[in-house]
Coordinates of C-alpha atoms and ligand atoms in Angstrom, one line a residue:
M1 CA -4.9 -41.1 -7.8
P2 CA -2.9 -37.2 -7.7
E3 CA -5.6 -34.8 -6.4
A4 CA -6.1 -32.2 -9.7
I5 CA -5.1 -28.8 -8.9
D6 CA -4.8 -25.2 -10.8
L7 CA -1.2 -25.0 -10.1
L8 CA 1.5 -26.6 -8.5
I9 CA 4.5 -23.7 -7.8
E10 CA 7.9 -25.1 -6.5
A11 CA 10.5 -22.6 -4.7
R12 CA 14.2 -23.3 -3.5
W13 CA 13.1 -21.2 -0.2
I14 CA 9.5 -20.3 0.9
A15 CA 9.0 -17.0 4.1
T16 CA 5.5 -17.9 4.6
V17 CA 5.7 -15.0 7.4
D18 CA 2.8 -17.2 9.4
S19 CA 6.4 -18.6 10.6
D20 CA 10.2 -17.2 11.6
T21 CA 11.3 -20.5 9.4
T22 CA 11.9 -20.8 5.9
L23 CA 11.1 -23.4 4.2
N24 CA 13.4 -25.3 1.8
N25 CA 12.5 -27.1 -1.4
H26 CA 9.0 -26.5 -0.8
A27 CA 6.3 -26.1 -2.5
V28 CA 2.5 -24.2 -2.3
A29 CA -0.6 -26.3 -4.3
V30 CA -3.4 -23.3 -5.1
H31 CA -7.0 -24.4 -6.6
N32 CA -9.7 -22.2 -6.8
E33 CA -7.4 -19.0 -5.9
R34 CA -6.5 -20.0 -2.7
I35 CA -3.6 -21.5 -1.1
V36 CA -4.1 -25.7 -0.3
A37 CA -1.1 -27.0 1.2
V38 CA 2.4 -25.7 2.0
L39 CA 4.2 -28.8 1.4
P40 CA 8.1 -30.9 1.0
T41 CA 8.0 -30.1 -2.8
R42 CA 8.9 -34.2 -3.0
E43 CA 6.0 -34.8 -1.2
A44 CA 3.7 -32.7 -3.8
R45 CA 4.7 -34.0 -6.7
A46 CA 3.1 -37.4 -5.7
R47 CA 0.4 -35.6 -3.7
F48 CA -0.8 -33.2 -7.0
A49 CA -1.6 -33.4 -10.2
P50 CA -1.3 -29.6 -11.1
A51 CA -3.1 -27.8 -14.4
R52 CA -0.1 -25.6 -14.1
H53 CA 3.9 -26.4 -12.7
V54 CA 5.8 -23.5 -12.0
K55 CA 9.6 -24.2 -10.8
L56 CA 11.8 -21.9 -9.3
P57 CA 14.9 -23.6 -8.5
G58 CA 16.7 -20.0 -7.5
H59 CA 13.5 -18.3 -5.7
I60 CA 12.3 -17.1 -2.5
L61 CA 8.3 -16.9 -2.7
I62 CA 6.9 -15.0 -0.4
P63 CA 3.6 -13.5 0.6
G64 CA 2.0 -10.3 -2.0
L65 CA 3.8 -7.1 -0.7
I66 CA 0.7 -4.5 0.9
N67 CA 1.2 -0.5 -0.3
L68 CA -0.6 0.4 3.2
H69 CA -0.9 3.8 1.8
T70 CA -1.0 5.6 -1.7
H71 CA -2.8 7.8 -3.5
A72 CA -2.3 5.7 -7.4
A73 CA -3.2 8.1 -10.0
M74 CA -0.8 10.7 -8.3
T75 CA 2.2 8.4 -10.8
L76 CA 1.0 11.0 -13.4
M77 CA 2.9 13.8 -11.5
R78 CA 5.2 11.9 -10.7
G79 CA 8.0 14.5 -10.5
I80 CA 6.3 17.3 -11.5
A81 CA 7.1 19.2 -7.9
D82 CA 10.4 17.6 -6.4
D83 CA 12.4 19.2 -3.6
L84 CA 10.1 21.3 -1.7
P85 CA 8.7 20.8 2.0
L86 CA 4.8 19.1 2.4
M87 CA 2.4 22.4 2.3
D88 CA 4.3 24.7 -0.6
W89 CA 4.2 20.7 -2.1
L90 CA 0.2 20.5 -1.7
Q91 CA -1.0 24.2 -1.5
K92 CA 1.3 25.4 -4.7
H93 CA 1.6 23.0 -7.0
I94 CA -0.4 19.6 -6.3
W95 CA -3.9 21.1 -5.4
P96 CA -3.5 23.7 -8.3
I97 CA -3.6 20.6 -11.1
E98 CA -6.1 18.3 -9.2
G99 CA -8.0 21.2 -8.8
T100 CA -7.6 21.9 -13.3
H101 CA -6.6 18.8 -14.0
M102 CA -8.7 15.8 -12.3
S103 CA -11.6 13.6 -14.1
P104 CA -11.8 9.7 -13.8
Q105 CA -10.2 9.2 -17.8
F106 CA -6.7 11.1 -14.9
V107 CA -7.5 8.6 -12.3
Y108 CA -8.2 5.3 -14.4
D109 CA -5.0 6.4 -16.5
G110 CA -3.0 7.0 -13.4
T111 CA -3.9 3.9 -11.5
R112 CA -3.1 1.9 -14.6
L113 CA -0.1 2.9 -14.6
A114 CA 0.1 2.5 -10.2
C115 CA -1.0 -1.1 -11.3
A116 CA 1.5 -2.0 -13.5
E117 CA 4.5 -0.5 -11.5
M118 CA 3.4 -2.4 -8.4
L119 CA 2.7 -5.5 -9.8
K120 CA 5.8 -5.3 -11.3
G121 CA 7.3 -4.7 -8.1
G122 CA 5.7 -7.5 -6.4
I123 CA 2.6 -5.7 -4.9
T124 CA -0.4 -7.2 -4.9
C125 CA -3.3 -5.0 -2.5
F126 CA -2.5 -1.4 -1.9
N127 CA -4.6 1.0 0.7
D128 CA -5.8 4.4 -1.8
M129 CA -6.9 7.4 -0.9
Y130 CA -7.9 9.0 -4.2
F131 CA -11.0 11.1 -5.7
Y132 CA -13.0 9.2 -8.3
P133 CA -12.7 5.3 -6.6
D134 CA -14.8 4.1 -9.3
A135 CA -12.7 5.0 -12.1
A136 CA -10.1 3.7 -9.1
A137 CA -11.4 0.3 -9.1
S138 CA -12.0 -0.1 -12.4
A139 CA -7.6 -0.2 -13.4
A140 CA -7.1 -1.8 -10.3
S141 CA -9.8 -4.4 -11.8
E142 CA -8.2 -5.0 -15.2
F143 CA -5.3 -5.5 -13.9
G144 CA -6.6 -8.3 -11.4
M145 CA -4.8 -6.2 -8.5
R146 CA -6.4 -6.8 -5.2
A147 CA -7.0 -2.9 -3.6
T148 CA -9.3 -1.0 -0.8
L149 CA -10.3 2.1 -2.6
G150 CA -11.4 5.2 -0.3
I151 CA -14.2 7.4 0.5
T152 CA -12.3 9.6 0.6
T153 CA -13.6 13.2 2.7
L154 CA -12.4 16.8 2.5
E155 CA -14.3 19.6 3.5
F156 CA -12.9 22.1 0.0
P157 CA -14.6 21.2 -3.5
T158 CA -12.9 19.4 -6.3
P159 CA -13.7 18.4 -9.7
Y160 CA -15.0 15.4 -8.2
A161 CA -16.7 17.1 -5.1
S162 CA -18.4 20.0 -3.4
D163 CA -18.2 19.7 0.1
A164 CA -17.8 16.4 2.4
A165 CA -20.8 15.3 2.8
D166 CA -21.1 14.6 -1.7
Y167 CA -17.9 13.7 -1.4
I168 CA -18.9 10.5 1.6
S169 CA -23.0 10.3 -0.9
K170 CA -20.2 9.6 -4.4
G171 CA -18.3 7.3 -2.4
L172 CA -20.5 4.8 -0.7
A173 CA -22.2 4.1 -3.6
V174 CA -19.4 3.3 -5.9
R175 CA -18.3 1.2 -2.8
Q176 CA -22.3 -0.6 -3.5
D177 CA -21.2 -0.8 -6.4
W178 CA -18.6 -3.2 -6.4
L179 CA -19.7 -4.9 -3.3
G180 CA -19.4 -8.7 -4.0
N181 CA -16.7 -8.3 -6.1
P182 CA -13.7 -10.3 -4.0
L183 CA -11.0 -7.9 -5.4
I184 CA -12.1 -4.7 -4.4
E185 CA -12.7 -2.8 -1.1
F186 CA -13.5 0.1 0.7
C187 CA -12.7 1.9 3.5
L188 CA -13.7 6.0 4.9
A189 CA -10.4 7.6 4.1
P190 CA -10.7 11.6 5.8
H191 CA -7.6 13.4 3.7
A192 CA -6.0 14.8 7.6
P193 CA -7.4 16.3 10.6
Y194 CA -5.9 19.7 8.7
T195 CA -8.5 19.3 6.0
V196 CA -11.6 17.5 7.9
S197 CA -14.0 19.0 10.3
D198 CA -14.8 17.6 14.1
A199 CA -18.3 17.2 12.1
T200 CA -17.6 15.3 9.1
F201 CA -15.4 12.8 11.0
E202 CA -18.6 11.6 13.5
R203 CA -19.9 10.7 10.2
I204 CA -17.4 8.4 9.5
L205 CA -16.9 7.2 12.8
T206 CA -20.2 6.0 12.8
L207 CA -20.1 4.5 9.1
S208 CA -17.3 3.2 10.1
E209 CA -19.5 1.3 12.9
Q210 CA -21.8 0.2 10.9
L211 CA -19.9 -1.0 8.1
N212 CA -17.1 -2.4 10.0
L213 CA -14.5 -0.6 7.2
P214 CA -11.0 0.6 8.2
I215 CA -10.7 4.5 8.8
H216 CA -7.4 5.9 6.7
C217 CA -6.6 9.3 7.3
H218 CA -2.7 10.9 7.1
I219 CA -2.0 12.6 11.2
H220 CA 1.1 13.8 12.3
E221 CA 2.7 14.4 9.6
T222 CA 4.3 17.7 9.8
A223 CA 5.8 19.4 12.8
Q224 CA 3.6 22.6 12.1
E225 CA 0.5 20.4 11.4
I226 CA 1.3 19.6 14.9
A227 CA 1.3 23.0 15.9
D228 CA -2.0 24.5 14.0
S229 CA -3.6 21.7 15.7
L230 CA -3.0 23.1 19.0
Q231 CA -3.7 27.3 18.0
Q232 CA -7.3 25.4 15.8
H233 CA -8.5 23.0 18.3
G234 CA -5.8 23.6 22.0
Q235 CA -5.0 19.9 21.4
R236 CA -2.9 18.2 19.2
P237 CA -4.5 16.2 16.4
L238 CA -3.9 12.6 17.8
Q239 CA -6.0 14.3 21.2
R240 CA -8.5 15.7 19.1
L241 CA -9.0 12.4 17.1
R242 CA -9.0 10.7 20.7
K243 CA -12.0 12.8 21.8
L244 CA -14.0 11.8 18.6
G245 CA -13.3 7.9 19.0
L246 CA -11.6 8.1 16.4
L247 CA -8.3 6.0 17.7
G248 CA -8.9 2.2 17.4
P249 CA -8.6 -1.1 15.5
N250 CA -10.4 0.0 12.5
L251 CA -7.9 3.3 12.1
I252 CA -5.3 3.6 9.7
G253 CA -2.9 6.7 10.9
V254 CA -0.3 7.8 8.1
H255 CA 2.6 9.0 8.7
A256 CA 3.4 9.4 12.1
V257 CA 6.0 10.7 11.7
H258 CA 5.8 13.9 15.2
L259 CA 5.1 11.6 18.0
N260 CA 5.6 12.5 21.5
D261 CA 5.2 10.1 24.2
D262 CA 1.2 11.0 25.1
D263 CA 0.7 10.2 21.1
L264 CA 2.3 6.8 20.8
E265 CA 0.6 6.0 24.1
L266 CA -2.9 6.6 23.1
L267 CA -2.0 4.7 19.7
A268 CA -1.0 1.4 21.7
T269 CA -3.8 1.8 24.5
T270 CA -6.6 2.4 21.9
S271 CA -4.6 -1.2 18.9
S272 CA -4.5 1.6 16.1
N273 CA -2.8 1.1 13.0
I274 CA -0.2 3.2 11.3
A275 CA 1.0 3.2 8.1
H276 CA 4.9 4.1 7.5
C277 CA 6.0 6.0 4.6
P278 CA 9.4 6.3 4.8
T279 CA 10.8 8.0 1.6
S280 CA 7.6 10.4 1.1
N281 CA 8.3 12.0 4.9
L282 CA 12.2 11.8 3.8
K283 CA 11.6 13.4 0.1
L284 CA 9.3 16.0 1.8
A285 CA 11.5 16.7 4.4
S286 CA 8.3 15.3 7.5
G287 CA 11.0 13.9 9.5
F288 CA 12.2 10.3 11.0
A289 CA 8.9 8.4 13.0
P290 CA 9.7 7.0 15.9
V291 CA 9.1 3.1 14.2
A292 CA 11.6 1.4 16.4
K293 CA 9.4 2.8 19.9
M294 CA 6.3 1.7 17.8
R295 CA 6.6 -1.6 17.6
Q296 CA 8.1 -1.8 21.2
M297 CA 5.4 -0.6 22.5
G298 CA 3.1 -3.0 20.2
I299 CA 1.8 -0.5 17.5
N300 CA 0.6 -2.4 14.5
V301 CA 2.7 -0.9 11.0
G302 CA 2.7 -1.3 7.5
F303 CA 4.7 0.1 5.0
G304 CA 3.5 3.2 2.1
T305 CA 5.3 4.0 -0.7
D306 CA 2.5 7.0 -0.7
G307 CA 1.6 9.0 -4.0
A308 CA 4.5 8.8 -6.9
A309 CA 4.9 13.1 -6.8
S310 CA 6.2 12.8 -3.5
N311 CA 8.2 9.3 -3.2
N312 CA 8.4 9.1 -6.7
R313 CA 8.6 5.2 -6.9
L314 CA 6.0 2.7 -5.4
D315 CA 8.8 0.5 -4.7
M316 CA 8.2 -1.8 -1.8
F317 CA 11.7 -3.1 -2.0
A318 CA 13.3 0.6 -1.3
E319 CA 10.1 1.1 1.2
M320 CA 11.6 -2.4 3.0
R321 CA 15.5 -1.2 2.7
L322 CA 15.3 2.2 4.1
A323 CA 13.1 1.7 7.1
A324 CA 14.9 -0.9 8.6
L325 CA 18.2 1.6 7.9
L326 CA 16.4 4.6 8.8
A327 CA 15.5 2.4 12.2
K328 CA 18.0 1.0 13.8
G329 CA 19.9 4.8 12.6
V330 CA 17.3 6.2 14.5
S331 CA 16.9 4.5 17.2
G332 CA 20.7 4.1 17.5
N333 CA 19.8 0.5 18.0
A334 CA 21.2 -2.4 15.5
Q335 CA 19.4 -4.9 16.3
A336 CA 16.1 -3.1 15.3
L337 CA 13.8 -4.3 12.7
P338 CA 15.6 -7.1 11.7
A339 CA 14.5 -8.4 7.7
G340 CA 12.1 -10.8 9.5
E341 CA 9.9 -8.7 11.2
V342 CA 10.7 -5.7 7.9
L343 CA 8.8 -8.7 5.8
R344 CA 6.2 -9.2 8.3
M345 CA 5.2 -5.7 8.9
A346 CA 5.0 -5.4 4.7
T347 CA 3.0 -8.4 4.3
L348 CA 0.9 -9.5 7.4
D349 CA 0.4 -6.5 9.6
A350 CA -0.8 -4.9 6.8
A351 CA -3.1 -7.4 5.8
R352 CA -4.4 -6.7 9.4
A353 CA -4.0 -3.2 9.3
L354 CA -6.7 -3.5 6.3
G355 CA -8.8 -6.2 8.7
L356 CA -7.8 -8.9 5.4
A357 CA -5.1 -10.7 7.9
D358 CA -7.4 -14.0 7.1
K359 CA -7.8 -13.9 3.6
I360 CA -3.8 -12.2 2.8
G361 CA -0.8 -11.1 4.1
S362 CA 0.9 -14.7 5.1
I363 CA 1.5 -18.3 2.1
T364 CA -1.1 -20.3 4.6
P365 CA -3.5 -23.2 3.4
G366 CA -7.2 -21.4 3.3
K367 CA -5.9 -18.0 2.3
Y368 CA -6.4 -16.5 -0.9
A369 CA -2.5 -17.7 -3.6
D370 CA -1.0 -13.9 -3.1
L371 CA 2.4 -14.3 -4.1
C372 CA 6.5 -12.6 -5.2
A373 CA 8.6 -15.0 -6.5
V374 CA 12.2 -13.5 -5.5
S375 CA 14.4 -14.6 -7.9
L376 CA 17.9 -14.6 -6.0
S377 CA 20.3 -16.4 -8.9
P378 CA 22.2 -13.3 -9.7
L379 CA 25.5 -12.9 -9.5
E380 CA 24.4 -9.4 -7.5
T381 CA 22.4 -11.1 -4.7
R382 CA 24.9 -13.9 -4.1
P383 CA 25.8 -15.3 -2.0
C384 CA 22.5 -16.5 0.0
F385 CA 23.0 -17.3 3.5
D386 CA 19.7 -16.1 4.8
P387 CA 17.4 -15.3 1.8
V388 CA 14.9 -13.6 3.9
S389 CA 17.3 -10.9 5.0
H390 CA 18.3 -10.3 0.8
I391 CA 15.1 -9.6 0.1
V392 CA 15.0 -7.0 2.9
N393 CA 18.9 -5.8 2.2
V394 CA 19.8 -7.0 -1.2
A395 CA 17.6 -7.9 -3.1
G396 CA 15.3 -5.4 -5.7
R397 CA 12.2 -4.9 -7.7
E398 CA 14.0 -5.5 -10.5
H399 CA 14.8 -8.9 -9.2
I400 CA 10.9 -10.6 -9.4
T401 CA 10.2 -12.7 -11.9
H402 CA 6.3 -14.2 -10.5
V403 CA 3.3 -12.7 -9.1
W404 CA 0.3 -14.4 -8.3
V405 CA -2.6 -12.2 -7.6
A406 CA -6.3 -14.6 -5.5
G407 CA -3.5 -18.1 -8.4
K408 CA -3.8 -15.6 -10.7
C409 CA -0.2 -15.0 -12.4
C410 CA -0.3 -11.5 -13.0
V411 CA 3.2 -11.0 -13.9
D412 CA 4.3 -13.7 -15.8
N413 CA 8.6 -13.5 -16.2
K414 CA 8.8 -10.2 -15.5
T415 CA 5.4 -9.1 -18.2
L416 CA 2.6 -8.4 -17.4
P417 CA 0.7 -10.4 -19.6
N418 CA -2.5 -9.9 -21.8
H419 CA -1.5 -6.5 -21.4
P420 CA -2.3 -3.3 -23.7
Q421 CA 0.8 -1.3 -22.8
N422 CA 0.9 0.6 -26.2
D423 CA -2.8 1.7 -25.1
L424 CA -1.2 3.0 -21.5
E425 CA 1.7 4.5 -23.0
S426 CA 0.4 6.8 -25.2
A427 CA -2.1 7.6 -22.1
V428 CA 0.4 9.0 -20.2
A429 CA 2.1 10.1 -23.3
L430 CA -0.8 12.7 -23.4
W431 CA -1.1 12.8 -20.1
Q432 CA 2.7 14.2 -19.9
N433 CA 1.9 16.5 -22.6
S434 CA -0.9 18.2 -21.2
L435 CA 0.8 18.9 -17.7
E436 CA 3.5 20.3 -19.0
F437 CA 1.9 22.2 -21.2
R438 CA -0.5 24.0 -18.4
Q439 CA -1.5 27.4 -17.3
Q440 CA 1.3 27.9 -14.5
P441 CA -0.7 30.5 -11.9
Ligands
LIG1 C1 -8.4 14.1 -0.5 S1 -7.5 12.6 -2.2 C2 -6.0 12.7 -1.1 C3 -5.2 14.3 -1.6 O1 -3.7 14.1 0.0 C4 -2.9 14.5 -1.2 N1 -2.0 14.3 -0.8 C5 -0.8 13.1 -1.1 N2 0.0 12.5 -0.9 C6 0.0 13.2 0.4 C7 1.0 14.0 2.0 O2 2.0 13.1 1.7 N3 0.3 14.7 2.4 C8 -0.7 15.0 2.7 N4 -1.7 14.7 1.7 C9 -1.3 14.2 0.5 C10 -3.5 14.4 -2.9 O3 -2.3 14.9 -3.3 C11 -4.8 13.8 -2.5 O4 -5.5 15.7 -3.1
ZN2 ZN1 -1.0 10.2 1.5

């Protein structure tokens, strides 16, 4: 008697990522949100009686992509301040707008816009750092998307919170409200060493240890950040964080562009994780992160899009391709970051950084069925000798046809099922209007 299951997905190729081999003509069986088997299609047809059966004869099935660093709601500021270096961009444009326009509705609408874009681009999970995480959680959960939301912390006041203690207590309260939701996780998110004091970092470390939460923080993004830290603290930001005890397997350091040999050694010996954001680093002219060196030294690295105001897309296919090309160019080694490694960094390694590798990141029985199907049938993707190479070097997010999160179909034939598109479009149009005609200082 065939076993009744919720879903059977047959694919021409499957890159499980838990091994280096690409499976041909295999199927993934899904029941109760999880993967129950990965097996040859012929065997799957005999063994299972699926309630839903999806056939993908020209596709590769990969684990859902994980965006290891973003500010989702910044989609509403996409393209509002281009062609600027980080500090001009932040201090003269972004922070003033956030100071006047930030609200739960802004974060809810902006995060919904981000979820629509990310899901259609094969991203099933994102690691967010922004204001009003309750509004972000509502948006993600409406789309059925997985998210780790930051208990974001700054020392200075914004419409969201008055000081570091207020940011932390508001974030912890939101975490409490969402405990038990299987798709929503939290992390501590001190913004950066230049906006957070030693005392606040100490408090954050204690909370991370007590609650076993990752710590998500921008680090070593620009040369100026390092010069300022040397002047103010007499040490580089990573040395300061090391002294405070922040480095370790719970840390996700974002950007890590400017690293000397001692910095690299610190990251490696403490098993810290890095979110590499190649597009944002180029667009803000921050520099080139030494990713090939990091990988050689055993540092765990995933990819982040950063926010849509500094990218200006939330496109992990673009990040994968750019990261692979930059790693080769920067290291002078064409073998740096081959496609299989890039796909693992965008999935399993990012899951590891978030402490979620036992749940997501690979197509492995027992894990949640977070999956992405990419069509390699169109002419521009032919011929195909190596489908994993095609994911990084040929295909784009426009080739994604289906996405599942915990076995639930979130993108069906390139569309978002049951999504009230009009409501979102009109909300975005209203925000565009109010940002376009804002009072300029
Ligand atoms: C406290 S919420 C997050 C905060 O970070 C700002 N931000 C966005 N991108 C970057 C970046 O690349 N480096 C530093 N800070 C960034 C965002 O505008 C929010 O204010
Ligand atoms: Zn960022």
